[in-house]
């Protein structure tokens, strides 16, 4: 069970020696959280006692003034740190062997549900586990989310999909995948992290989600204990 | 991939020798579908070419008049048949060994998302696979759906949960589960079908979903082939 939403199994403690007020630090933490722990999922099951503490002791004697360059630097450092920690959760997620990263761009209302649908799809997660560059499962998960959101594109679905930077689908048309292309692609998706980029109709929205694969170890871990 | 919504991998052909008009038969089929194929899920992934044909040849010479007793009987028979066929899909679902049936009662807006959230939870599905009467996972999936729908019940969550008819949680209070009760419960959830009943605040709504367990065979089937 791991899909933080910071509404309430994960304790994260960050310390800085910067001198910054509680309200200003809160704003930096909220922003960094939205770009880190809020962007990860292991199995889509909301974890129920996630807490992040960020303590600023001030011993550095560096005053971080509102809207200053120092505040920007502290925010960027906090975000980089929290993203690294959040990714560790995904890598370490209940039997996980591989991390997927999906970025969806397009209409602002569409990108988040599509990214979550792809990241939480059992078919996408098992394909990631099997090092299978299965673009059909990505499109299916995208189409399911779009349909639920009331956006049907009918027979023509003008979507772009790149897997590990290789164009697989362009404006809804599948690339020619000869044996050499497939062999290259299969090597590309057998690494520790696999990148999926989806572009939907519309502009201005972008959503990024990191997710774990689904393998036998997940089943063993979750079917063989009780609580 | 199997979660029909009859928007468009499953062909079902039903024949009857009743004499009934196309429009009347359509209404009976729609009603029976809503209580059968539309209530099942294997892995929550919308299947994309489901089609049901229902043919009425009329050779029985039995005229089925609108709103007649015969129409009621034909509708009931159709629903019973489609439910039996839909259940076969769940039982046969990609490595499935066990069927879960969840019924959620309560406020009309809450029951469907909660039932779907429970049926599609990887933690509930793996517990079903492991014959684990894990009530915490049921409550977590219910709470996740309620939270997303904007219904927070805070620390007090007045829910009832019965597993295979045994009261596990009553008005949010967990039953005393001594060794004898647990042993009985573990026997009850090791059968081919397991029943979960959830009662939420509110009245008037009821949603039923049949779902497959998630075991090693699902991972093997879906991680080891490409398309």
GROMACS .gro file of C-alpha atoms in nm:
model
  454
    1UNK     CA    1   0.000   0.000   0.000
    2UNK     CA    2   0.167   0.312  -0.114
    3UNK     CA    3   0.021   0.612  -0.294
    4UNK     CA    4   0.072   0.915  -0.076
    5UNK     CA    5  -0.166   1.207  -0.093
    6UNK     CA    6  -0.054   1.360   0.233
    7UNK     CA    7  -0.408   1.360   0.370
    8UNK     CA    8  -0.299   1.190   0.670
    9UNK     CA    9   0.251   0.480   0.635
   10UNK     CA   10   0.538   0.708   0.556
   11UNK     CA   11   0.733   0.948   0.775
   12UNK     CA   12   0.978   1.182   0.610
   13UNK     CA   13   1.205   1.409   0.812
   14UNK     CA   14   1.400   1.688   0.643
   15UNK     CA   15   1.632   1.929   0.821
   16UNK     CA   16   1.788   2.251   0.700
   17UNK     CA   17   2.009   2.497   0.882
   18UNK     CA   18   1.856   2.790   0.690
   19UNK     CA   19   1.691   3.070   0.886
   20UNK     CA   20   1.336   3.091   0.746
   21UNK     CA   21   0.993   3.154   0.896
   22UNK     CA   22   0.737   2.876   0.938
   23UNK     CA   23   0.487   3.017   0.687
   24UNK     CA   24   0.749   3.068   0.416
   25UNK     CA   25   0.892   2.718   0.476
   26UNK     CA   26   0.540   2.573   0.456
   27UNK     CA   27   0.494   2.725   0.112
   28UNK     CA   28   0.825   2.581  -0.011
   29UNK     CA   29   0.739   2.238   0.133
   30UNK     CA   30   0.391   2.238  -0.022
   31UNK     CA   31   0.533   2.321  -0.362
   32UNK     CA   32   0.809   2.057  -0.336
   33UNK     CA   33   0.558   1.793  -0.216
   34UNK     CA   34   0.335   1.858  -0.517
   35UNK     CA   35   0.635   1.780  -0.742
   36UNK     CA   36   0.760   1.475  -0.548
   37UNK     CA   37   0.566   1.247  -0.310
   38UNK     CA   38   0.235   1.352  -0.465
   39UNK     CA   39   0.363   1.225  -0.803
   40UNK     CA   40   0.437   0.863  -0.706
   41UNK     CA   41   0.235   0.543  -0.684
   42UNK     CA   42   0.329   0.183  -0.608
   43UNK     CA   43  -0.012   0.018  -0.636
   44UNK     CA   44  -0.260   0.303  -0.643
   45UNK     CA   45  -0.376   0.230  -0.288
   46UNK     CA   46  -0.386   0.546  -0.080
   47UNK     CA   47  -0.156   0.513   0.217
   48UNK     CA   48  -0.311   0.652   0.530
   49UNK     CA   49  -0.055   0.801   0.764
   50UNK     CA   50   0.200   0.988   0.554
   51UNK     CA   51   0.373   1.271   0.732
   52UNK     CA   52   0.654   1.502   0.632
   53UNK     CA   53   0.837   1.713   0.890
   54UNK     CA   54   1.064   1.990   0.770
   55UNK     CA   55   1.272   2.156   1.040
   56UNK     CA   56   1.470   2.475   0.989
   57UNK     CA   57   1.702   2.535   1.282
   58UNK     CA   58   1.864   2.853   1.154
   59UNK     CA   59   2.215   2.769   1.275
   60UNK     CA   60   2.367   2.868   0.939
   61UNK     CA   61   2.284   3.231   1.010
   62UNK     CA   62   2.167   3.258   0.646
   63UNK     CA   63   1.846   3.461   0.641
   64UNK     CA   64   1.613   3.342   0.366
   65UNK     CA   65   1.404   3.646   0.276
   66UNK     CA   66   1.067   3.610   0.096
   67UNK     CA   67   1.103   3.604  -0.285
   68UNK     CA   68   1.482   3.621  -0.258
   69UNK     CA   69   1.728   3.421  -0.469
   70UNK     CA   70   1.812   3.223  -0.156
   71UNK     CA   71   1.446   3.126  -0.119
   72UNK     CA   72   1.443   3.003  -0.481
   73UNK     CA   73   1.760   2.801  -0.417
   74UNK     CA   74   1.624   2.651  -0.094
   75UNK     CA   75   1.297   2.559  -0.269
   76UNK     CA   76   1.483   2.395  -0.560
   77UNK     CA   77   1.708   2.200  -0.320
   78UNK     CA   78   1.406   2.086  -0.120
   79UNK     CA   79   1.227   1.971  -0.435
   80UNK     CA   80   1.534   1.782  -0.562
   81UNK     CA   81   1.572   1.611  -0.224
   82UNK     CA   82   1.205   1.515  -0.193
   83UNK     CA   83   1.197   1.383  -0.552
   84UNK     CA   84   1.500   1.165  -0.481
   85UNK     CA   85   1.336   1.034  -0.161
   86UNK     CA   86   1.000   0.976  -0.334
   87UNK     CA   87   1.172   0.783  -0.614
   88UNK     CA   88   1.336   0.562  -0.351
   89UNK     CA   89   0.984   0.469  -0.233
   90UNK     CA   90   0.885   0.366  -0.586
   91UNK     CA   91   1.210   0.170  -0.643
   92UNK     CA   92   1.165  -0.004  -0.310
   93UNK     CA   93   0.789  -0.057  -0.361
   94UNK     CA   94   0.665  -0.399  -0.253
   95UNK     CA   95   0.874  -0.622  -0.478
   96UNK     CA   96   0.936  -0.358  -0.745
   97UNK     CA   97   1.216  -0.423  -0.994
   98UNK     CA   98   1.166  -0.133  -1.233
   99UNK     CA   99   1.037   0.226  -1.222
  100UNK     CA  100   0.809   0.375  -1.486
  101UNK     CA  101   0.782   0.748  -1.542
  102UNK     CA  102   0.493   0.878  -1.742
  103UNK     CA  103   0.458   1.237  -1.856
  104UNK     CA  104   0.131   1.340  -2.016
  105UNK     CA  105   0.091   1.672  -2.196
  106UNK     CA  106  -0.226   1.825  -2.343
  107UNK     CA  107  -0.545   1.982  -2.220
  108UNK     CA  108  -0.519   2.074  -1.851
  109UNK     CA  109  -0.827   1.871  -1.748
  110UNK     CA  110  -0.706   1.556  -1.925
  111UNK     CA  111  -0.343   1.511  -1.825
  112UNK     CA  112  -0.379   1.408  -1.459
  113UNK     CA  113  -0.646   1.136  -1.497
  114UNK     CA  114  -0.466   0.994  -1.801
  115UNK     CA  115  -0.127   0.985  -1.624
  116UNK     CA  116  -0.283   0.818  -1.315
  117UNK     CA  117  -0.475   0.569  -1.529
  118UNK     CA  118  -0.153   0.464  -1.708
  119UNK     CA  119   0.050   0.448  -1.384
  120UNK     CA  120  -0.215   0.239  -1.205
  121UNK     CA  121  -0.302   0.004  -1.493
  122UNK     CA  122  -0.225  -0.360  -1.402
  123UNK     CA  123  -0.158  -0.427  -1.770
  124UNK     CA  124   0.095  -0.143  -1.799
  125UNK     CA  125   0.259  -0.247  -1.470
  126UNK     CA  126   0.291  -0.613  -1.574
  127UNK     CA  127   0.428  -0.506  -1.917
  128UNK     CA  128   0.685  -0.287  -1.738
  129UNK     CA  129   0.775  -0.589  -1.523
  130UNK     CA  130   0.813  -0.809  -1.831
  131UNK     CA  131   1.023  -0.546  -2.017
  132UNK     CA  132   0.756  -0.539  -2.287
  133UNK     CA  133   0.728  -0.213  -2.489
  134UNK     CA  134   0.352  -0.267  -2.514
  135UNK     CA  135   0.216   0.057  -2.653
  136UNK     CA  136  -0.138  -0.081  -2.691
  137UNK     CA  137  -0.175  -0.104  -2.312
  138UNK     CA  138  -0.066   0.258  -2.273
  139UNK     CA  139  -0.324   0.373  -2.526
  140UNK     CA  140  -0.595   0.155  -2.367
  141UNK     CA  141  -0.532   0.307  -2.023
  142UNK     CA  142  -0.532   0.657  -2.172
  143UNK     CA  143  -0.854   0.591  -2.362
  144UNK     CA  144  -1.024   0.448  -2.050
  145UNK     CA  145  -0.947   0.764  -1.852
  146UNK     CA  146  -1.055   0.991  -2.136
  147UNK     CA  147  -1.380   0.800  -2.178
  148UNK     CA  148  -1.456   0.826  -1.806
  149UNK     CA  149  -1.388   1.198  -1.822
  150UNK     CA  150  -1.639   1.224  -2.107
  151UNK     CA  151  -1.379   1.283  -2.379
  152UNK     CA  152  -1.440   1.036  -2.659
  153UNK     CA  153  -1.223   1.072  -2.966
  154UNK     CA  154  -1.409   0.807  -3.165
  155UNK     CA  155  -1.218   0.605  -3.422
  156UNK     CA  156  -0.957   0.879  -3.461
  157UNK     CA  157  -0.748   0.928  -3.148
  158UNK     CA  158  -0.483   1.192  -3.223
  159UNK     CA  159  -0.233   1.088  -2.960
  160UNK     CA  160   0.147   1.081  -2.964
  161UNK     CA  161   0.337   0.822  -2.760
  162UNK     CA  162   0.711   0.794  -2.710
  163UNK     CA  163   0.868   0.510  -2.510
  164UNK     CA  164   1.224   0.578  -2.397
  165UNK     CA  165   1.234   0.865  -2.648
  166UNK     CA  166   1.134   0.647  -2.947
  167UNK     CA  167   0.820   0.760  -3.131
  168UNK     CA  168   0.575   0.469  -3.116
  169UNK     CA  169   0.255   0.646  -3.214
  170UNK     CA  170   0.227   0.981  -3.391
  171UNK     CA  171  -0.111   1.150  -3.428
  172UNK     CA  172  -0.272   0.813  -3.365
  173UNK     CA  173  -0.065   0.632  -3.631
  174UNK     CA  174   0.155   0.346  -3.512
  175UNK     CA  175   0.521   0.358  -3.621
  176UNK     CA  176   0.662   0.088  -3.843
  177UNK     CA  177   0.826  -0.151  -3.604
  178UNK     CA  178   1.065  -0.376  -3.794
  179UNK     CA  179   1.283  -0.631  -3.617
  180UNK     CA  180   1.574  -0.387  -3.566
  181UNK     CA  181   1.348  -0.117  -3.415
  182UNK     CA  182   1.182  -0.372  -3.187
  183UNK     CA  183   1.514  -0.515  -3.071
  184UNK     CA  184   1.638  -0.163  -2.989
  185UNK     CA  185   1.314  -0.088  -2.806
  186UNK     CA  186   1.326  -0.410  -2.608
  187UNK     CA  187   1.677  -0.323  -2.488
  188UNK     CA  188   1.556   0.026  -2.396
  189UNK     CA  189   1.271  -0.098  -2.174
  190UNK     CA  190   1.478  -0.356  -1.990
  191UNK     CA  191   1.665  -0.096  -1.783
  192UNK     CA  192   1.586   0.013  -1.426
  193UNK     CA  193   1.371   0.309  -1.540
  194UNK     CA  194   1.140   0.339  -1.838
  195UNK     CA  195   1.007   0.667  -1.971
  196UNK     CA  196   0.669   0.711  -2.136
  197UNK     CA  197   0.562   1.041  -2.293
  198UNK     CA  198   0.203   1.092  -2.406
  199UNK     CA  199   0.074   1.397  -2.590
  200UNK     CA  200  -0.301   1.446  -2.603
  201UNK     CA  201  -0.508   1.709  -2.784
  202UNK     CA  202  -0.507   2.047  -2.613
  203UNK     CA  203  -0.232   2.259  -2.465
  204UNK     CA  204  -0.115   2.391  -2.131
  205UNK     CA  205  -0.138   2.080  -1.911
  206UNK     CA  206   0.142   1.850  -1.794
  207UNK     CA  207   0.129   1.567  -1.541
  208UNK     CA  208   0.415   1.342  -1.432
  209UNK     CA  209   0.376   1.017  -1.234
  210UNK     CA  210   0.643   0.770  -1.121
  211UNK     CA  211   0.519   0.412  -1.068
  212UNK     CA  212   0.640   0.063  -0.976
  213UNK     CA  213   0.610  -0.248  -1.193
  214UNK     CA  214   0.387  -0.537  -1.086
  215UNK     CA  215   0.566  -0.871  -1.054
  216UNK     CA  216   0.542  -1.199  -0.867
  217UNK     CA  217   0.707  -1.047  -0.560
  218UNK     CA  218   0.414  -0.804  -0.517
  219UNK     CA  219   0.167  -1.095  -0.519
  220UNK     CA  220   0.381  -1.294  -0.274
  221UNK     CA  221   0.418  -0.998  -0.039
  222UNK     CA  222   0.049  -0.908  -0.040
  223UNK     CA  223  -0.122  -1.249  -0.064
  224UNK     CA  224   0.081  -1.424   0.204
  225UNK     CA  225   0.040  -1.210   0.512
  226UNK     CA  226  -0.263  -1.102   0.711
  227UNK     CA  227  -0.319  -0.810   0.944
  228UNK     CA  228  -0.787  -0.701  -1.992
  229UNK     CA  229  -1.146  -0.743  -1.898
  230UNK     CA  230  -1.391  -0.488  -1.761
  231UNK     CA  231  -1.675  -0.461  -2.006
  232UNK     CA  232  -1.871  -0.140  -2.039
  233UNK     CA  233  -2.028  -0.229  -2.371
  234UNK     CA  234  -1.890   0.082  -2.535
  235UNK     CA  235  -1.753  -0.113  -2.803
  236UNK     CA  236  -1.282  -0.833  -2.653
  237UNK     CA  237  -1.600  -1.026  -2.577
  238UNK     CA  238  -1.876  -1.150  -2.805
  239UNK     CA  239  -2.191  -1.286  -2.644
  240UNK     CA  240  -2.466  -1.444  -2.852
  241UNK     CA  241  -2.804  -1.519  -2.696
  242UNK     CA  242  -3.099  -1.673  -2.880
  243UNK     CA  243  -3.461  -1.700  -2.781
  244UNK     CA  244  -3.756  -1.845  -2.970
  245UNK     CA  245  -3.990  -1.586  -2.817
  246UNK     CA  246  -4.184  -1.360  -3.051
  247UNK     CA  247  -4.092  -1.006  -2.940
  248UNK     CA  248  -4.026  -0.677  -3.120
  249UNK     CA  249  -3.676  -0.532  -3.153
  250UNK     CA  250  -3.740  -0.224  -2.935
  251UNK     CA  251  -3.893  -0.428  -2.650
  252UNK     CA  252  -3.610  -0.684  -2.666
  253UNK     CA  253  -3.356  -0.399  -2.659
  254UNK     CA  254  -3.505  -0.271  -2.334
  255UNK     CA  255  -3.492  -0.618  -2.174
  256UNK     CA  256  -3.131  -0.666  -2.290
  257UNK     CA  257  -3.023  -0.322  -2.162
  258UNK     CA  258  -3.174  -0.395  -1.823
  259UNK     CA  259  -3.016  -0.744  -1.803
  260UNK     CA  260  -2.675  -0.607  -1.914
  261UNK     CA  261  -2.681  -0.347  -1.639
  262UNK     CA  262  -2.724  -0.633  -1.386
  263UNK     CA  263  -2.468  -0.870  -1.539
  264UNK     CA  264  -2.171  -0.788  -1.768
  265UNK     CA  265  -2.168  -0.427  -1.649
  266UNK     CA  266  -2.115  -0.556  -1.290
  267UNK     CA  267  -1.794  -0.753  -1.345
  268UNK     CA  268  -1.424  -0.674  -1.352
  269UNK     CA  269  -1.115  -0.889  -1.383
  270UNK     CA  270  -0.845  -0.622  -1.363
  271UNK     CA  271  -1.029  -0.293  -1.402
  272UNK     CA  272  -0.898  -0.243  -1.754
  273UNK     CA  273  -1.176  -0.150  -1.991
  274UNK     CA  274  -1.203  -0.406  -2.270
  275UNK     CA  275  -1.260  -0.245  -2.605
  276UNK     CA  276  -1.470  -0.462  -2.834
  277UNK     CA  277  -1.747  -0.616  -2.625
  278UNK     CA  278  -2.060  -0.702  -2.817
  279UNK     CA  279  -2.380  -0.880  -2.721
  280UNK     CA  280  -2.620  -1.007  -2.985
  281UNK     CA  281  -2.967  -1.117  -2.875
  282UNK     CA  282  -3.175  -1.282  -3.146
  283UNK     CA  283  -3.545  -1.358  -3.111
  284UNK     CA  284  -3.658  -1.585  -3.392
  285UNK     CA  285  -4.020  -1.616  -3.284
  286UNK     CA  286  -4.055  -1.988  -3.370
  287UNK     CA  287  -4.222  -2.063  -3.034
  288UNK     CA  288  -4.531  -1.873  -3.147
  289UNK     CA  289  -4.539  -1.718  -2.798
  290UNK     CA  290  -4.621  -1.350  -2.836
  291UNK     CA  291  -4.448  -1.143  -2.569
  292UNK     CA  292  -4.667  -0.836  -2.523
  293UNK     CA  293  -4.533  -0.516  -2.364
  294UNK     CA  294  -4.565  -0.513  -1.984
  295UNK     CA  295  -4.706  -0.866  -1.983
  296UNK     CA  296  -4.618  -1.144  -1.738
  297UNK     CA  297  -4.438  -1.317  -2.025
  298UNK     CA  298  -4.221  -1.009  -2.078
  299UNK     CA  299  -4.130  -1.011  -1.707
  300UNK     CA  300  -4.042  -1.382  -1.729
  301UNK     CA  301  -3.833  -1.335  -2.044
  302UNK     CA  302  -3.649  -1.041  -1.882
  303UNK     CA  303  -3.577  -1.243  -1.567
  304UNK     CA  304  -3.455  -1.541  -1.770
  305UNK     CA  305  -3.232  -1.316  -1.979
  306UNK     CA  306  -3.084  -1.155  -1.666
  307UNK     CA  307  -3.020  -1.493  -1.501
  308UNK     CA  308  -2.850  -1.619  -1.817
  309UNK     CA  309  -2.632  -1.308  -1.864
  310UNK     CA  310  -2.530  -1.310  -1.495
  311UNK     CA  311  -2.425  -1.674  -1.525
  312UNK     CA  312  -2.223  -1.596  -1.840
  313UNK     CA  313  -2.067  -1.283  -1.687
  314UNK     CA  314  -1.963  -1.481  -1.379
  315UNK     CA  315  -1.794  -1.735  -1.606
  316UNK     CA  316  -1.580  -1.447  -1.739
  317UNK     CA  317  -1.473  -1.353  -1.385
  318UNK     CA  318  -1.403  -1.717  -1.287
  319UNK     CA  319  -1.202  -1.766  -1.604
  320UNK     CA  320  -1.029  -1.427  -1.575
  321UNK     CA  321  -0.658  -1.435  -1.656
  322UNK     CA  322  -0.535  -1.681  -1.397
  323UNK     CA  323  -0.823  -1.628  -1.154
  324UNK     CA  324  -0.873  -1.884  -0.880
  325UNK     CA  325  -1.146  -1.718  -0.675
  326UNK     CA  326  -1.437  -1.479  -0.729
  327UNK     CA  327  -1.517  -1.189  -0.498
  328UNK     CA  328  -1.863  -1.036  -0.481
  329UNK     CA  329  -1.900  -0.701  -0.314
  330UNK     CA  330  -2.233  -0.537  -0.239
  331UNK     CA  331  -2.228  -0.180  -0.113
  332UNK     CA  332  -2.539  -0.014   0.031
  333UNK     CA  333  -2.585   0.347   0.140
  334UNK     CA  334  -2.615   0.688  -0.019
  335UNK     CA  335  -2.684   0.656  -0.394
  336UNK     CA  336  -2.382   0.867  -0.497
  337UNK     CA  337  -2.140   0.667  -0.282
  338UNK     CA  338  -2.215   0.302  -0.353
  339UNK     CA  339  -2.082   0.266  -0.708
  340UNK     CA  340  -1.738   0.431  -0.662
  341UNK     CA  341  -1.687   0.243  -0.333
  342UNK     CA  342  -1.781  -0.094  -0.485
  343UNK     CA  343  -1.551  -0.034  -0.786
  344UNK     CA  344  -1.267   0.084  -0.562
  345UNK     CA  345  -1.289  -0.236  -0.353
  346UNK     CA  346  -1.322  -0.464  -0.658
  347UNK     CA  347  -1.024  -0.302  -0.835
  348UNK     CA  348  -0.793  -0.272  -0.531
  349UNK     CA  349  -0.473  -0.472  -0.580
  350UNK     CA  350  -0.458  -0.521  -0.203
  351UNK     CA  351  -0.813  -0.662  -0.185
  352UNK     CA  352  -0.748  -0.882  -0.491
  353UNK     CA  353  -0.423  -1.024  -0.349
  354UNK     CA  354  -0.593  -1.084  -0.010
  355UNK     CA  355  -0.873  -1.269  -0.191
  356UNK     CA  356  -0.605  -1.475  -0.369
  357UNK     CA  357  -0.433  -1.554  -0.039
  358UNK     CA  358  -0.765  -1.645   0.135
  359UNK     CA  359  -0.699  -1.366   0.384
  360UNK     CA  360  -1.009  -1.210   0.550
  361UNK     CA  361  -0.832  -0.875   0.553
  362UNK     CA  362  -1.098  -0.625   0.651
  363UNK     CA  363  -0.851  -0.337   0.677
  364UNK     CA  364  -0.791  -0.347   0.303
  365UNK     CA  365  -1.165  -0.331   0.233
  366UNK     CA  366  -1.202  -0.026   0.456
  367UNK     CA  367  -0.895   0.140   0.302
  368UNK     CA  368  -1.036   0.097  -0.052
  369UNK     CA  369  -1.375   0.229   0.062
  370UNK     CA  370  -1.215   0.527   0.235
  371UNK     CA  371  -1.003   0.609  -0.071
  372UNK     CA  372  -1.312   0.622  -0.294
  373UNK     CA  373  -1.506   0.827  -0.040
  374UNK     CA  374  -1.218   1.072  -0.004
  375UNK     CA  375  -1.194   1.117  -0.380
  376UNK     CA  376  -1.567   1.179  -0.395
  377UNK     CA  377  -1.524   1.449  -0.131
  378UNK     CA  378  -1.688   1.253   0.151
  379UNK     CA  379  -1.455   1.254   0.447
  380UNK     CA  380  -1.586   1.091   0.763
  381UNK     CA  381  -1.289   1.194   0.976
  382UNK     CA  382  -1.181   0.975   1.262
  383UNK     CA  383  -1.528   0.825   1.293
  384UNK     CA  384  -1.625   0.618   0.991
  385UNK     CA  385  -1.967   0.463   1.058
  386UNK     CA  386  -1.935   0.168   0.823
  387UNK     CA  387  -2.059  -0.191   0.854
  388UNK     CA  388  -1.865  -0.475   0.692
  389UNK     CA  389  -1.963  -0.840   0.669
  390UNK     CA  390  -1.736  -1.099   0.510
  391UNK     CA  391  -1.914  -1.423   0.415
  392UNK     CA  392  -2.203  -1.309   0.635
  393UNK     CA  393  -1.985  -1.261   0.948
  394UNK     CA  394  -1.999  -0.911   1.097
  395UNK     CA  395  -1.640  -0.780   1.095
  396UNK     CA  396  -1.705  -0.412   1.152
  397UNK     CA  397  -2.021  -0.257   1.293
  398UNK     CA  398  -2.066   0.120   1.291
  399UNK     CA  399  -1.692   0.153   1.251
  400UNK     CA  400  -1.611  -0.076   1.547
  401UNK     CA  401  -1.410  -0.390   1.470
  402UNK     CA  402  -1.555  -0.717   1.604
  403UNK     CA  403  -1.364  -0.918   1.862
  404UNK     CA  404  -1.179  -1.172   1.658
  405UNK     CA  405  -1.064  -1.454   1.883
  406UNK     CA  406  -0.886  -1.761   1.748
  407UNK     CA  407  -1.211  -1.958   1.695
  408UNK     CA  408  -1.375  -1.670   1.502
  409UNK     CA  409  -1.065  -1.621   1.290
  410UNK     CA  410  -1.035  -1.991   1.211
  411UNK     CA  411  -1.401  -1.998   1.103
  412UNK     CA  412  -1.349  -1.688   0.891
  413UNK     CA  413  -1.037  -1.825   0.727
  414UNK     CA  414  -1.229  -2.137   0.626
  415UNK     CA  415  -1.510  -1.918   0.490
  416UNK     CA  416  -1.282  -1.713   0.263
  417UNK     CA  417  -1.095  -2.012   0.120
  418UNK     CA  418  -1.388  -2.119  -0.098
  419UNK     CA  419  -1.439  -2.044  -0.468
  420UNK     CA  420  -1.650  -1.733  -0.399
  421UNK     CA  421  -1.621  -1.477  -0.122
  422UNK     CA  422  -1.894  -1.230  -0.031
  423UNK     CA  423  -1.830  -0.883   0.106
  424UNK     CA  424  -2.115  -0.655   0.221
  425UNK     CA  425  -2.047  -0.293   0.303
  426UNK     CA  426  -2.303  -0.052   0.447
  427UNK     CA  427  -2.223   0.317   0.430
  428UNK     CA  428  -2.410   0.616   0.568
  429UNK     CA  429  -2.716   0.710   0.365
  430UNK     CA  430  -2.998   0.508   0.217
  431UNK     CA  431  -3.138   0.412  -0.119
  432UNK     CA  432  -2.825   0.308  -0.309
  433UNK     CA  433  -2.696  -0.043  -0.381
  434UNK     CA  434  -2.408  -0.150  -0.608
  435UNK     CA  435  -2.286  -0.503  -0.673
  436UNK     CA  436  -1.956  -0.595  -0.842
  437UNK     CA  437  -1.806  -0.939  -0.910
  438UNK     CA  438  -1.425  -0.946  -0.936
  439UNK     CA  439  -1.132  -1.185  -0.985
  440UNK     CA  440  -0.847  -1.240  -0.741
  441UNK     CA  441  -0.491  -1.138  -0.833
  442UNK     CA  442  -0.236  -1.418  -0.821
  443UNK     CA  443   0.092  -1.525  -0.976
  444UNK     CA  444  -0.087  -1.659  -1.284
  445UNK     CA  445  -0.211  -1.308  -1.370
  446UNK     CA  446   0.144  -1.173  -1.357
  447UNK     CA  447   0.275  -1.463  -1.566
  448UNK     CA  448   0.002  -1.421  -1.827
  449UNK     CA  449   0.045  -1.047  -1.859
  450UNK     CA  450   0.419  -0.997  -1.813
  451UNK     CA  451   0.534  -1.273  -2.046
  452UNK     CA  452   0.370  -1.196  -2.378
  453UNK     CA  453   0.383  -0.896  -2.605
  454UNK     CA  454   0.143  -0.770  -2.871
   0.00000   0.00000   0.00000
